[in-house]
Amino acid sequence: MGTTATAEMPAPGANGPEDVYLSWHRIDWATYEENVRRLRRMIFKATQDGDLKKVRNLQKLMLRSHSNTLVSVKHVWLRHATGND
């Protein structure tokens, strides 16, 4: 039973608005990637400062982030599409 990728997919309910369809080619990837980069920098800085409570809170935010979900899916999809498993 194979599945095929479509140009539009529903946004995940846990990390984005329900019943909103995203067009893969219309996603503003630069914005989402910048959001993820910013969160990573904040986690790094809080780690360097030794603020473990802030690190944990930022990590939880990263896990629930719609931007992180989209960027992660893109990375997996690109890896799969290029055959670099």
PDB file of C-alpha atoms in Angstrom:
ATOM      1  CA  MET A   1       0.000   0.000   0.000  1.00  0.00           C
ATOM      2  CA  GLY A   2       1.903   3.060  -1.221  1.00  0.00           C
ATOM      3  CA  THR A   3       1.218   6.672  -0.551  1.00  0.00           C
ATOM      4  CA  THR A   4       1.851   9.518  -2.896  1.00  0.00           C
ATOM      5  CA  ALA A   5       2.932  13.006  -1.952  1.00  0.00           C
ATOM      6  CA  THR A   6       0.595  15.816  -2.892  1.00  0.00           C
ATOM      7  CA  ALA A   7       1.276  19.478  -3.411  1.00  0.00           C
ATOM      8  CA  GLU A   8      -1.242  20.342  -0.687  1.00  0.00           C
ATOM      9  CA  MET A   9      -1.451  18.710   2.693  1.00  0.00           C
ATOM     10  CA  PRO A  10      -3.415  19.466   5.829  1.00  0.00           C
ATOM     11  CA  ALA A  11      -1.456  21.229   8.525  1.00  0.00           C
ATOM     12  CA  PRO A  12      -0.917  19.011  11.541  1.00  0.00           C
ATOM     13  CA  GLY A  13      -3.486  19.661  14.259  1.00  0.00           C
ATOM     14  CA  ALA A  14      -0.949  19.578  17.085  1.00  0.00           C
ATOM     15  CA  ASN A  15       1.463  22.082  15.563  1.00  0.00           C
ATOM     16  CA  GLY A  16      -0.722  24.271  13.445  1.00  0.00           C
ATOM     17  CA  PRO A  17      -4.256  25.361  12.728  1.00  0.00           C
ATOM     18  CA  GLU A  18      -6.701  22.588  11.892  1.00  0.00           C
ATOM     19  CA  ASP A  19      -8.371  22.424   8.484  1.00  0.00           C
ATOM     20  CA  VAL A  20      -5.772  24.701   6.920  1.00  0.00           C
ATOM     21  CA  TYR A  21      -4.203  23.364   3.768  1.00  0.00           C
ATOM     22  CA  LEU A  22      -0.648  24.331   2.930  1.00  0.00           C
ATOM     23  CA  SER A  23       0.716  24.335  -0.562  1.00  0.00           C
ATOM     24  CA  TRP A  24       4.257  22.955  -0.402  1.00  0.00           C
ATOM     25  CA  HIS A  25       5.450  25.423  -3.032  1.00  0.00           C
ATOM     26  CA  ARG A  26       3.784  28.447  -1.435  1.00  0.00           C
ATOM     27  CA  ILE A  27       5.316  28.029   2.018  1.00  0.00           C
ATOM     28  CA  ASP A  28       7.640  30.889   2.939  1.00  0.00           C
ATOM     29  CA  TRP A  29      10.525  28.591   3.894  1.00  0.00           C
ATOM     30  CA  ALA A  30      12.919  31.416   4.737  1.00  0.00           C
ATOM     31  CA  THR A  31      10.603  32.689   7.478  1.00  0.00           C
ATOM     32  CA  TYR A  32      10.118  29.258   9.033  1.00  0.00           C
ATOM     33  CA  GLU A  33      13.832  28.455   8.848  1.00  0.00           C
ATOM     34  CA  GLU A  34      14.668  31.796  10.485  1.00  0.00           C
ATOM     35  CA  ASN A  35      12.202  31.054  13.298  1.00  0.00           C
ATOM     36  CA  VAL A  36      13.936  27.720  13.932  1.00  0.00           C
ATOM     37  CA  ARG A  37      17.397  29.339  13.765  1.00  0.00           C
ATOM     38  CA  ARG A  38      16.307  31.997  16.271  1.00  0.00           C
ATOM     39  CA  LEU A  39      15.022  29.362  18.699  1.00  0.00           C
ATOM     40  CA  ARG A  40      18.256  27.368  18.351  1.00  0.00           C
ATOM     41  CA  ARG A  41      20.308  30.477  19.109  1.00  0.00           C
ATOM     42  CA  MET A  42      18.194  31.224  22.163  1.00  0.00           C
ATOM     43  CA  ILE A  43      18.646  27.652  23.426  1.00  0.00           C
ATOM     44  CA  PHE A  44      22.391  27.873  22.840  1.00  0.00           C
ATOM     45  CA  LYS A  45      22.665  31.206  24.671  1.00  0.00           C
ATOM     46  CA  ALA A  46      20.592  29.986  27.625  1.00  0.00           C
ATOM     47  CA  THR A  47      22.813  26.894  27.813  1.00  0.00           C
ATOM     48  CA  GLN A  48      25.953  29.036  27.805  1.00  0.00           C
ATOM     49  CA  ASP A  49      24.437  31.222  30.554  1.00  0.00           C
ATOM     50  CA  GLY A  50      23.608  28.130  32.613  1.00  0.00           C
ATOM     51  CA  ASP A  51      19.892  28.977  32.756  1.00  0.00           C
ATOM     52  CA  LEU A  52      18.575  25.406  32.679  1.00  0.00           C
ATOM     53  CA  LYS A  53      14.952  26.388  33.331  1.00  0.00           C
ATOM     54  CA  LYS A  54      14.998  28.663  30.297  1.00  0.00           C
ATOM     55  CA  VAL A  55      16.724  25.957  28.226  1.00  0.00           C
ATOM     56  CA  ARG A  56      14.008  23.442  29.103  1.00  0.00           C
ATOM     57  CA  ASN A  57      11.209  25.916  28.368  1.00  0.00           C
ATOM     58  CA  LEU A  58      12.747  26.822  24.997  1.00  0.00           C
ATOM     59  CA  GLN A  59      13.197  23.143  24.150  1.00  0.00           C
ATOM     60  CA  LYS A  60       9.512  22.541  24.892  1.00  0.00           C
ATOM     61  CA  LEU A  61       8.645  25.514  22.704  1.00  0.00           C
ATOM     62  CA  MET A  62      10.804  24.053  19.917  1.00  0.00           C
ATOM     63  CA  LEU A  63       9.011  20.712  20.151  1.00  0.00           C
ATOM     64  CA  ARG A  64       5.616  22.410  19.828  1.00  0.00           C
ATOM     65  CA  SER A  65       6.736  24.833  17.131  1.00  0.00           C
ATOM     66  CA  HIS A  66       4.879  24.800  13.810  1.00  0.00           C
ATOM     67  CA  SER A  67       8.017  26.192  12.148  1.00  0.00           C
ATOM     68  CA  ASN A  68      10.152  23.365  13.498  1.00  0.00           C
ATOM     69  CA  THR A  69       7.644  20.777  12.285  1.00  0.00           C
ATOM     70  CA  LEU A  70       7.591  22.202   8.768  1.00  0.00           C
ATOM     71  CA  VAL A  71      11.381  22.541   8.536  1.00  0.00           C
ATOM     72  CA  SER A  72      11.850  18.996   9.868  1.00  0.00           C
ATOM     73  CA  VAL A  73       9.419  17.579   7.317  1.00  0.00           C
ATOM     74  CA  LYS A  74      11.213  19.491   4.575  1.00  0.00           C
ATOM     75  CA  HIS A  75      14.602  18.059   5.605  1.00  0.00           C
ATOM     76  CA  VAL A  76      13.259  14.499   5.688  1.00  0.00           C
ATOM     77  CA  TRP A  77      11.481  14.986   2.367  1.00  0.00           C
ATOM     78  CA  LEU A  78      14.608  16.385   0.708  1.00  0.00           C
ATOM     79  CA  ARG A  79      16.699  13.519   2.064  1.00  0.00           C
ATOM     80  CA  HIS A  80      14.165  11.024   0.748  1.00  0.00           C
ATOM     81  CA  ALA A  81      13.784  12.799  -2.618  1.00  0.00           C
ATOM     82  CA  THR A  82      17.523  12.832  -3.254  1.00  0.00           C
ATOM     83  CA  GLY A  83      18.003   9.237  -2.124  1.00  0.00           C
ATOM     84  CA  ASN A  84      20.261  10.141   0.813  1.00  0.00           C
ATOM     85  CA  ASP A  85      18.641   7.927   3.420  1.00  0.00           C
TER      86      ASP A  85
END
